[in-house]
Tab-separated table of C-alpha atoms in Angstrom:
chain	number	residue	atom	x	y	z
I	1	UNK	CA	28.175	14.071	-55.584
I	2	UNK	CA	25.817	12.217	-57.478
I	3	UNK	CA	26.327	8.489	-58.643
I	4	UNK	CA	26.354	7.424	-62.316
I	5	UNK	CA	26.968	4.652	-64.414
I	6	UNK	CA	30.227	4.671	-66.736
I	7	UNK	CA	29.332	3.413	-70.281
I	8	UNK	CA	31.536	3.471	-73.600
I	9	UNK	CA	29.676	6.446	-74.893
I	10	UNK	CA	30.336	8.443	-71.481
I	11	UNK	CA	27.968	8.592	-67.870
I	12	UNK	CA	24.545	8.298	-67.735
I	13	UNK	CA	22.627	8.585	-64.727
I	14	UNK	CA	21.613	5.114	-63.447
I	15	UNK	CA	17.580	5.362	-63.865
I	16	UNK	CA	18.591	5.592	-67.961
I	17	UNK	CA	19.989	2.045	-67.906
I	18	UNK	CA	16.706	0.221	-68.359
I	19	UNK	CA	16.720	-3.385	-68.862
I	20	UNK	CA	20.115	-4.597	-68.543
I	21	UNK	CA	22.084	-7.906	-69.660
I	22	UNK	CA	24.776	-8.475	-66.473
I	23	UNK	CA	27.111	-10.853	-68.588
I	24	UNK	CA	27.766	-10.235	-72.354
I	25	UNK	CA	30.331	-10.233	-75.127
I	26	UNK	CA	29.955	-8.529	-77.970
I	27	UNK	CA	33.369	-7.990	-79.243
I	28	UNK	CA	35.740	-10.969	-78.304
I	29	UNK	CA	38.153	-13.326	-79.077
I	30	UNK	CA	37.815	-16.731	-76.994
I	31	UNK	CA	39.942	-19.038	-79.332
I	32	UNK	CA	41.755	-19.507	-76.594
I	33	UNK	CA	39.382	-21.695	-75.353
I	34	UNK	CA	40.820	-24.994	-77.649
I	35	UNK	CA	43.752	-24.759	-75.102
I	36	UNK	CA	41.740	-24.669	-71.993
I	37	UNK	CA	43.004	-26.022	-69.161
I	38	UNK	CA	40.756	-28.708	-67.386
I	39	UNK	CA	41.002	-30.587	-64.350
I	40	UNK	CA	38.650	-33.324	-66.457
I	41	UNK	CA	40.792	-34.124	-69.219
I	42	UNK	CA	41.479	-32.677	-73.028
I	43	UNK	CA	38.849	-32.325	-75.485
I	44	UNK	CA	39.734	-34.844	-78.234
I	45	UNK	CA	39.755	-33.584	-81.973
I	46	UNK	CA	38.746	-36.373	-84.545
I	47	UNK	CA	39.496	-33.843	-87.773
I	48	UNK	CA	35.910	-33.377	-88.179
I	49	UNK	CA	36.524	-29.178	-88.210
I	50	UNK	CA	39.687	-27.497	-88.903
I	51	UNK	CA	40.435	-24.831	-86.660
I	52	UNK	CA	40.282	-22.159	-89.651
I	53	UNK	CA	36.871	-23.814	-90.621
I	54	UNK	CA	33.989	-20.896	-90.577
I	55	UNK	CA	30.931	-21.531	-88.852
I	56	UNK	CA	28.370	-22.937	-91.400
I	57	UNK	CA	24.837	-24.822	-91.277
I	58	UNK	CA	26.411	-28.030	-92.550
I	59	UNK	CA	29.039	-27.944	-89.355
I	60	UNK	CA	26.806	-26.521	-86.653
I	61	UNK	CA	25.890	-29.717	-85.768
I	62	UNK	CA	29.016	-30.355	-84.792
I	63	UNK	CA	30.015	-27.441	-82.875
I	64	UNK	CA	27.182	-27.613	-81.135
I	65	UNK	CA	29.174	-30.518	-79.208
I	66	UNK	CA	32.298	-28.870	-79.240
I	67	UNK	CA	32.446	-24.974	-79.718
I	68	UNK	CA	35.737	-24.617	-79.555
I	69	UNK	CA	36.854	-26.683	-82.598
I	70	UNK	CA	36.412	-23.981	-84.779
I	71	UNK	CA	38.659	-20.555	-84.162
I	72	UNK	CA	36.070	-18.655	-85.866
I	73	UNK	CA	33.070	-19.808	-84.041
I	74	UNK	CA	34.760	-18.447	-80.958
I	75	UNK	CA	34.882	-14.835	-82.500
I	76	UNK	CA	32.923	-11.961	-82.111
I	77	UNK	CA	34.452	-9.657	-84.718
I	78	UNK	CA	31.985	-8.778	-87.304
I	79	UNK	CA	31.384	-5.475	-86.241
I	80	UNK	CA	28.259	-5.184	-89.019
I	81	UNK	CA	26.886	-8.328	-87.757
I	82	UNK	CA	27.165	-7.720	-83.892
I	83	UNK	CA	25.053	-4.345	-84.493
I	84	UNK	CA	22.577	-6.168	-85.959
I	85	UNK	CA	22.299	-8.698	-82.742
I	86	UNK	CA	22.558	-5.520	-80.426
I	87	UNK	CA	19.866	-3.847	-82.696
I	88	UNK	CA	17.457	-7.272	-81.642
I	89	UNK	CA	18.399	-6.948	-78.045
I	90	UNK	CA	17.052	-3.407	-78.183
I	91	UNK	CA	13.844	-4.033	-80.044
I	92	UNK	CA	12.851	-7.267	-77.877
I	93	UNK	CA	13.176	-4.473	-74.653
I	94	UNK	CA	16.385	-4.580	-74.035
I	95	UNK	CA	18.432	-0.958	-73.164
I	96	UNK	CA	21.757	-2.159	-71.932
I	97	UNK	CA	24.178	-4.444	-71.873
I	98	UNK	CA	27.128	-5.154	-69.463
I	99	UNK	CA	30.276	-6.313	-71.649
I	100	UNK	CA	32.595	-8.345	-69.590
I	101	UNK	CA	35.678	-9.198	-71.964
I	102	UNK	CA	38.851	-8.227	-71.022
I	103	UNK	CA	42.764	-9.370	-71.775
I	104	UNK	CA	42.965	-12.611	-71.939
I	105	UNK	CA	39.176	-12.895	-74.333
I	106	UNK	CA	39.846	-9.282	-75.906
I	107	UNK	CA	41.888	-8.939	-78.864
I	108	UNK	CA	42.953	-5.631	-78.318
I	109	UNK	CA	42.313	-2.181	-76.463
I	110	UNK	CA	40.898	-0.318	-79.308
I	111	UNK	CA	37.771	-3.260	-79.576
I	112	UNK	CA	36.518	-0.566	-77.118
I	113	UNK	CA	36.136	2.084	-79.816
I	114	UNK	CA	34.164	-1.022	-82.047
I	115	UNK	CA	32.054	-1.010	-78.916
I	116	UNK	CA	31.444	2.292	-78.972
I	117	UNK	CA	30.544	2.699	-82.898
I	118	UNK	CA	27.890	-0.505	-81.789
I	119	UNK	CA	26.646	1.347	-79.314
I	120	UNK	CA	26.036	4.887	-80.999
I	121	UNK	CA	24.396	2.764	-83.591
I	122	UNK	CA	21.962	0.786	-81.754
I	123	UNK	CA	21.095	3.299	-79.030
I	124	UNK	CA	22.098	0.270	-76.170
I	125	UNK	CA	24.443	1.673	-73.356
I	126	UNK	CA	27.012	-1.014	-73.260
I	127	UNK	CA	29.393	-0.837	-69.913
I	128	UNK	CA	33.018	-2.001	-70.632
I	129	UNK	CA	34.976	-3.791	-68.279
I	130	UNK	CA	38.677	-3.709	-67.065
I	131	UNK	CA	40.641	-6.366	-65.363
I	132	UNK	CA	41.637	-9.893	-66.389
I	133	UNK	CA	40.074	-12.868	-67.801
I	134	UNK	CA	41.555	-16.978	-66.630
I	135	UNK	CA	45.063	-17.168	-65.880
I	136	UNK	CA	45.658	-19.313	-69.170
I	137	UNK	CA	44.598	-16.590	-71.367
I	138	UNK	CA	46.455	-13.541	-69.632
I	139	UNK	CA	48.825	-11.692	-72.324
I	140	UNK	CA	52.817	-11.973	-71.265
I	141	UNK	CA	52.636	-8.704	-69.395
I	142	UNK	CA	50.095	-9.742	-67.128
I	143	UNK	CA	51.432	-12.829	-66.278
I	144	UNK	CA	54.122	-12.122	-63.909
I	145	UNK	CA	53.029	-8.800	-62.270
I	146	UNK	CA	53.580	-8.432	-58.289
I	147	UNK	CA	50.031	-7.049	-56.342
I	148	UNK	CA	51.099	-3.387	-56.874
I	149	UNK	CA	51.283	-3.788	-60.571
I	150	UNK	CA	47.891	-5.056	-60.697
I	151	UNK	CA	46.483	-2.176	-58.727
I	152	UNK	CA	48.451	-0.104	-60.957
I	153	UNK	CA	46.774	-1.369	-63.871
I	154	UNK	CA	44.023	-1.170	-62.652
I	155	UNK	CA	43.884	2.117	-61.087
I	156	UNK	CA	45.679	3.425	-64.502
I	157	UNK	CA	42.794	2.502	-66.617
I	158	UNK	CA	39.729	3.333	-64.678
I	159	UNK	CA	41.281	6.910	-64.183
I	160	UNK	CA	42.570	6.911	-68.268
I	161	UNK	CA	40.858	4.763	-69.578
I	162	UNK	CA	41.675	1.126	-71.579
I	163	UNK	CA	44.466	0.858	-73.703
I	164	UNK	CA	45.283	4.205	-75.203
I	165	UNK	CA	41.281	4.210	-76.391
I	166	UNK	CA	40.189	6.897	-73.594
I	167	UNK	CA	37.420	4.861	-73.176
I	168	UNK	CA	36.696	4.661	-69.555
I	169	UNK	CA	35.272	1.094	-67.838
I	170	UNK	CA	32.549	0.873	-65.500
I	171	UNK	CA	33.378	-2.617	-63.905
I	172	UNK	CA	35.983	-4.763	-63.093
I	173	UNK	CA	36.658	-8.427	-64.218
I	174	UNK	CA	38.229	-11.652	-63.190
I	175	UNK	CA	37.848	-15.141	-63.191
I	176	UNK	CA	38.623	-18.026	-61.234
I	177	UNK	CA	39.367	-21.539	-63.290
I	178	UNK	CA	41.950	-23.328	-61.335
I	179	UNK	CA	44.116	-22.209	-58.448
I	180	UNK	CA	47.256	-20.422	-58.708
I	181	UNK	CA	49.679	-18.247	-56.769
I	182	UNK	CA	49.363	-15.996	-59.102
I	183	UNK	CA	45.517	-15.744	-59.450
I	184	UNK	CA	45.031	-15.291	-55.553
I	185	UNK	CA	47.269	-12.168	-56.079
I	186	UNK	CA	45.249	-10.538	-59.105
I	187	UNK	CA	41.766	-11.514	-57.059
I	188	UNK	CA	43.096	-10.007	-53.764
I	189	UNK	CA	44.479	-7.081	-56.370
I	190	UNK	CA	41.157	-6.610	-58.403
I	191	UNK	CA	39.181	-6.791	-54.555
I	192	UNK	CA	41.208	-4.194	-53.462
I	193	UNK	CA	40.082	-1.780	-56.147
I	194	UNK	CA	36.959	-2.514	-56.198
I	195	UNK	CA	36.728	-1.843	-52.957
I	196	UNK	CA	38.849	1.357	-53.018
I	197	UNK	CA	37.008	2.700	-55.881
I	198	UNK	CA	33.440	1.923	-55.694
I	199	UNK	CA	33.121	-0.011	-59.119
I	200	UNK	CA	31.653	-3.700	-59.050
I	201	UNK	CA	33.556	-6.496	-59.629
I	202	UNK	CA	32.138	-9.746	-61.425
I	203	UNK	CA	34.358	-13.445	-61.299
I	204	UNK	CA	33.695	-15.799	-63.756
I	205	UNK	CA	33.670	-19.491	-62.183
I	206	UNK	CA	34.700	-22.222	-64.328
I	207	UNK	CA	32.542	-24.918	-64.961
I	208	UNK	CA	34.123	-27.743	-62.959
I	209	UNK	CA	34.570	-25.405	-59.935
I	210	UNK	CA	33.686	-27.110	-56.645
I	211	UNK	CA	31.782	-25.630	-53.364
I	212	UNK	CA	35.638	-25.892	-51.718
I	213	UNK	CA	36.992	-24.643	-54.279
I	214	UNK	CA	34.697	-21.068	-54.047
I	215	UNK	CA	34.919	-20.642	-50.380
I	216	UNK	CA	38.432	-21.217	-50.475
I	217	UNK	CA	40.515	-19.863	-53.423
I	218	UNK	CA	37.486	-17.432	-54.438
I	219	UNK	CA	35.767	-16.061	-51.787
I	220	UNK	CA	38.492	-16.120	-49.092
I	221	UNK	CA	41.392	-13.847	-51.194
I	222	UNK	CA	38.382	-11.647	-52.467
I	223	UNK	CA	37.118	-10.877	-49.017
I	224	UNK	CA	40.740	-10.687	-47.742
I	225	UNK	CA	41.701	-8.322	-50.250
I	226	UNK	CA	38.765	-5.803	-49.406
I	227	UNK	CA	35.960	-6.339	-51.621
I	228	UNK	CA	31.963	-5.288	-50.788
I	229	UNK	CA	30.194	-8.472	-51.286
I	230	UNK	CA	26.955	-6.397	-51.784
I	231	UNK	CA	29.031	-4.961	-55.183
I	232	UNK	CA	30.939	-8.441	-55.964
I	233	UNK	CA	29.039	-10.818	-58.645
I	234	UNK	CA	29.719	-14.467	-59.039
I	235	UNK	CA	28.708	-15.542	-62.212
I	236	UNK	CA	27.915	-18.804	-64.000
I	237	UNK	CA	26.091	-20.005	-60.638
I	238	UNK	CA	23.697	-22.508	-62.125
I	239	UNK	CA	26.780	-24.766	-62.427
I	240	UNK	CA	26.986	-24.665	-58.912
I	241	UNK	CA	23.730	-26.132	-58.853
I	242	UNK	CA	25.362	-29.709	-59.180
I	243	UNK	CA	27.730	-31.149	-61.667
I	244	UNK	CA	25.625	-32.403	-64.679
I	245	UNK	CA	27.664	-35.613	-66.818
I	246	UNK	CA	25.692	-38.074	-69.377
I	247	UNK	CA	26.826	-40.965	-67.278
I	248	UNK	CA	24.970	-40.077	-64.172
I	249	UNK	CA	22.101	-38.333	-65.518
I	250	UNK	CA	21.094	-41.828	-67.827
I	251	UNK	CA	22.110	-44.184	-64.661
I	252	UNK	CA	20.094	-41.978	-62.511
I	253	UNK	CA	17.054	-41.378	-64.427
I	254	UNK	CA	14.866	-38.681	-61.824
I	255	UNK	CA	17.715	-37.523	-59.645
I	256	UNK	CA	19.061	-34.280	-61.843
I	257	UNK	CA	21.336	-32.960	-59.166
I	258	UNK	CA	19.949	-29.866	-57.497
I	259	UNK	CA	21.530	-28.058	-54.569
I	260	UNK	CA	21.227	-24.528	-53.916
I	261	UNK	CA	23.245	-24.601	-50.324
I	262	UNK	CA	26.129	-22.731	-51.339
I	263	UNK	CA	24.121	-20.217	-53.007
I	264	UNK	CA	22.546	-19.368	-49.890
I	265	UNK	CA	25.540	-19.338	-48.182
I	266	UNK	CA	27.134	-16.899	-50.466
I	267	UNK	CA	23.740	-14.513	-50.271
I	268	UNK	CA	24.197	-14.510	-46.366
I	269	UNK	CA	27.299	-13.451	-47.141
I	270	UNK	CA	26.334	-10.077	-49.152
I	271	UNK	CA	27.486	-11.583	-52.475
I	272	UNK	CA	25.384	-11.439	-55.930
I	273	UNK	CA	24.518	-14.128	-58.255
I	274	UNK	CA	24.320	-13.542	-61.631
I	275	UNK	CA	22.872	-16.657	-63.275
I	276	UNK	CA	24.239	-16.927	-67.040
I	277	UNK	CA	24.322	-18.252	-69.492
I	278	UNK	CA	20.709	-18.810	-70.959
I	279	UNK	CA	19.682	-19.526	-74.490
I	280	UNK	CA	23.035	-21.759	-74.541
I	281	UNK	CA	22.367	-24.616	-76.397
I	282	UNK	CA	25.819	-26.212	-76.811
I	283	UNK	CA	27.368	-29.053	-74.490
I	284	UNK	CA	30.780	-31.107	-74.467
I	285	UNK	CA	30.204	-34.326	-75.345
I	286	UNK	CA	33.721	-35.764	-75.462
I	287	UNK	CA	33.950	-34.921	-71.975
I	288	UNK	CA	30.723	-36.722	-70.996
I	289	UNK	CA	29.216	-33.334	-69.779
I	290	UNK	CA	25.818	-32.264	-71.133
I	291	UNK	CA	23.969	-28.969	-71.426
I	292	UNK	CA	22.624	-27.033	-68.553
I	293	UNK	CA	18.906	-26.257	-70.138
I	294	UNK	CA	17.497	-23.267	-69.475
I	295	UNK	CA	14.826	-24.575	-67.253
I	296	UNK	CA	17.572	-25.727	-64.488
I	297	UNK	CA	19.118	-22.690	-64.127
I	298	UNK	CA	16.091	-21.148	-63.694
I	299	UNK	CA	14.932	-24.030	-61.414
I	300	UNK	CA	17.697	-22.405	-58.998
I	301	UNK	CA	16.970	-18.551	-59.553
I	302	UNK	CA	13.385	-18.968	-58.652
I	303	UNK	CA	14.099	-20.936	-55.355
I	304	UNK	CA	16.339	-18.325	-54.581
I	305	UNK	CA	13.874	-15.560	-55.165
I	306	UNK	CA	10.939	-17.576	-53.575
I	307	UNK	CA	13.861	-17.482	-50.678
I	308	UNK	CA	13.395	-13.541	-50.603
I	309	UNK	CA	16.998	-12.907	-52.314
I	310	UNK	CA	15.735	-10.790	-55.512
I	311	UNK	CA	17.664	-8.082	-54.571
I	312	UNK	CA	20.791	-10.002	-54.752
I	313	UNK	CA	20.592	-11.503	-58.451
I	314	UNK	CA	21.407	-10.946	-61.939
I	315	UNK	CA	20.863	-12.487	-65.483
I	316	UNK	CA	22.805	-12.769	-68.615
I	317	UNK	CA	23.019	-14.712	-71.747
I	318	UNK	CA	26.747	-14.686	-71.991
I	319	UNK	CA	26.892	-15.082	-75.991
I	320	UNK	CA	30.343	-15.345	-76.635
I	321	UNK	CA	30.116	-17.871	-80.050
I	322	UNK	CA	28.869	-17.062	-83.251
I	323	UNK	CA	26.595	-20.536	-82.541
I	324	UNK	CA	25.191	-18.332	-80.113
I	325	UNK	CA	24.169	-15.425	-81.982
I	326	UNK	CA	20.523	-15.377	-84.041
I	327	UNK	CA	23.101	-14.873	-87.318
I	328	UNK	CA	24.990	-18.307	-86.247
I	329	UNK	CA	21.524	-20.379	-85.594
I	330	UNK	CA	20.937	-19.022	-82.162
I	331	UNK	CA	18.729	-17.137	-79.275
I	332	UNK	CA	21.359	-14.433	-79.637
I	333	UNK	CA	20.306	-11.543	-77.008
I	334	UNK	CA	16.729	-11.210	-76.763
I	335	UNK	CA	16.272	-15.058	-74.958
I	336	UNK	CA	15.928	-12.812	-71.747
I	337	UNK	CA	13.523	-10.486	-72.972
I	338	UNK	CA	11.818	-12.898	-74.995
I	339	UNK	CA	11.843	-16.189	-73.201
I	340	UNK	CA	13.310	-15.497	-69.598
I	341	UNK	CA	11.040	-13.299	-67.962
I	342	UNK	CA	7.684	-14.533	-69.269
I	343	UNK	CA	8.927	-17.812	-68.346
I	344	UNK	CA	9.521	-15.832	-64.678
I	345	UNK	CA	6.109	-14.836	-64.685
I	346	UNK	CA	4.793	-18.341	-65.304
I	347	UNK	CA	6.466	-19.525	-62.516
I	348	UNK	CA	4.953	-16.980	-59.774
I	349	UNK	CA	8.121	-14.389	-60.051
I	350	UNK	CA	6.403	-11.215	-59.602
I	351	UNK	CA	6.467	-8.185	-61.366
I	352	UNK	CA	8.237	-6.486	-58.353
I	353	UNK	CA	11.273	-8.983	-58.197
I	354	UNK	CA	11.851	-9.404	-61.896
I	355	UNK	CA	12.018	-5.625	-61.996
I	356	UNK	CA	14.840	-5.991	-59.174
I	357	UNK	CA	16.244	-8.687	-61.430
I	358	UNK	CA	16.658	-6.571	-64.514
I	359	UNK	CA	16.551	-3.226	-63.771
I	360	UNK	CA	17.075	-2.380	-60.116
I	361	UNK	CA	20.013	-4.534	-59.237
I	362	UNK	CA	21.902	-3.699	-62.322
I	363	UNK	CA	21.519	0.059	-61.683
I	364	UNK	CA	22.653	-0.484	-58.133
I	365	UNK	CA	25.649	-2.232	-58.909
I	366	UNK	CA	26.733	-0.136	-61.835
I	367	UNK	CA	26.352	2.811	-60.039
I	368	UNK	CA	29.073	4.234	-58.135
């Protein structure tokens, strides 16, 4: 039987998925994200923005240190607006996109059918995901399910599709922000599926995750539960790269912290790294941590190709603010397209690996 690629308008075969985005959101609600949990402290609010307060040019500023201050900046939910920013992904090159939200940074089921409208009226394939975003965010029903339920769910909607929508998924998420009991049973859960049905799964890693941290409550139940490395993505990998905070960066002017040692580890392994987000220009300044420019992520994505691993790496932007979008003031979409890979090429990335990068890999994984 041969493979194909599920997308939100129905299968394609996997040489029509072109030039593909491995970590997007394009209808999402991450509001959630003013009551993160993090092991670094809580993000002080000095009244500047009120959380109903919509993203404007005389706040950006602002946000730009803090995204989450505003509950509008954290939604994608302008359905006329996000077809515009798909309609610029598509004429910088782009031709598909891999949408990662799920419960927990999805307001409901039937966002899937918004997808879908987006989709039909751009002409980008956009793959939808099932699965579960960070603990903190799951819905009530997800909260306290046993490992059978999960696989249930699972199961349920890749056969049925999401919600009551119909619309199948092609991938599976989760993501990994602090340890729980709970957590190692959806990972070991959402492994097992994976593994049973072919699909790739992708884990977001938060961004004060440590090496230990990977290997042990990542890696170790994902492996356990029965997942193919070779069809397993860990995302957000630059930050992996070394912990970047204003206080060490202006004491230690020259030594930017830069270690790719677990990356390596984790391509011996079989795994994939998908290195997202670019074009993100905000940082958190109350916690001391600054932005991870574009250049140092892809200071670690071309040692790893120079390393021979191109056929074990992905990109994204990851826009998941309005700041983020070319509407809201920024790179929106086409950054890969239009800044990413000619920067590639600058740096000696051949036309060989970048096509493995952007086309192959994500046709490989997507396929099942």
């Amino acid at each position: 039987m041969s493979r194909k690629i599920i997308t939100v308008c129905g299968p394609i075969a996997p040489e029509q998925l072109g030039f593909t985005s491995m970590h997007e959101h394009i209808f999402s609600d991450c509001s959630m994200f003013r009551n993160r949990i993090r092991k670094l402290g809580v993000v002080p609010d000095r009244g500047l923005i009120k959380p109903e307060d919509k993203l404007t040019l005389d706040n950006r500023s602002i946000l730009r240190h803090n995204i989450a201050l505003s509950a509008d900046n954290m939604k994608l939910d302008d359905e006329l607006m996000m077809i515009a920013e798909v309609a610029d992904f598509k004429a910088g090159g782009g031709d598909s996109i891999l949408e990662v939200s799920a419960p927990g940074i999805r307001s409901t089921a039937e966002d899937l059918i918004v997808l879908r409208r987006i989709s039909e009226a751009t002409g980008v394939h956009i793959v939808a995901s099932t699965g579960l975003y960070a603990e903190y965010t799951w819905p009530v029903q997800y909260q306290t399910m046993s490992y059978e339920e999960y696989v249930g769910f699972l199961r349920r909607e890749i056969a049925l599709g999401i919600g009551d929508t119909g619309i199948l998924p092609g991938h599976i998420k989760a993501a990994y922000e602090v340890y729980t009991k709970q957590l190692d049973i959806y990972l070991r859960a959402a492994a097992f599926v994976a593994g049973e049905t072919g699909l790739s799964l992708q884990v977001h890693l938060g961004l004060d995750v440590t090496p230990e941290e990977v290997m042990q409550n990542v890696v170790t139940p994902l492996l356990e539960g029965g997942c193919i490395p070779e069809r397993t993505i860990l995302c957000h990998v630059q930050l992996l790269l070394g912990f970047l905070t204003l206080e060490q960066l202006v004491n230690n002017p020259g030594r930017v912290p830069f270690d790719i040692s677990l990356h390596r580890e984790l391509l011996e392994q079989g795994f994939v790294l998908s290195f997202t987000p670019f074009g993100f220009e905000a940082d958190d300044e109350p916690l001391g941590m600054v932005l991870y420019p574009d250049w140092y992520a892809l200071s670690g994505l071309v040692a790893l190709i120079k390393e021979g691993y191109a056929e074990q790496l992905v990109i994204g932007n990851d826009i998941f603010t309005k700041l983020a979008t070319r509407r809201g003031g920024g790179e929106g979409y086409r950054r890969l397209a239009d800044f990413i890979v000619p920067a590639l090429k600058k740096c000696g990335v051949t036309d060989e690996e970048i096509y493995k990068i952007t086309i192959a890999n994500p046709s490989r994984l997507l396929a099942f």
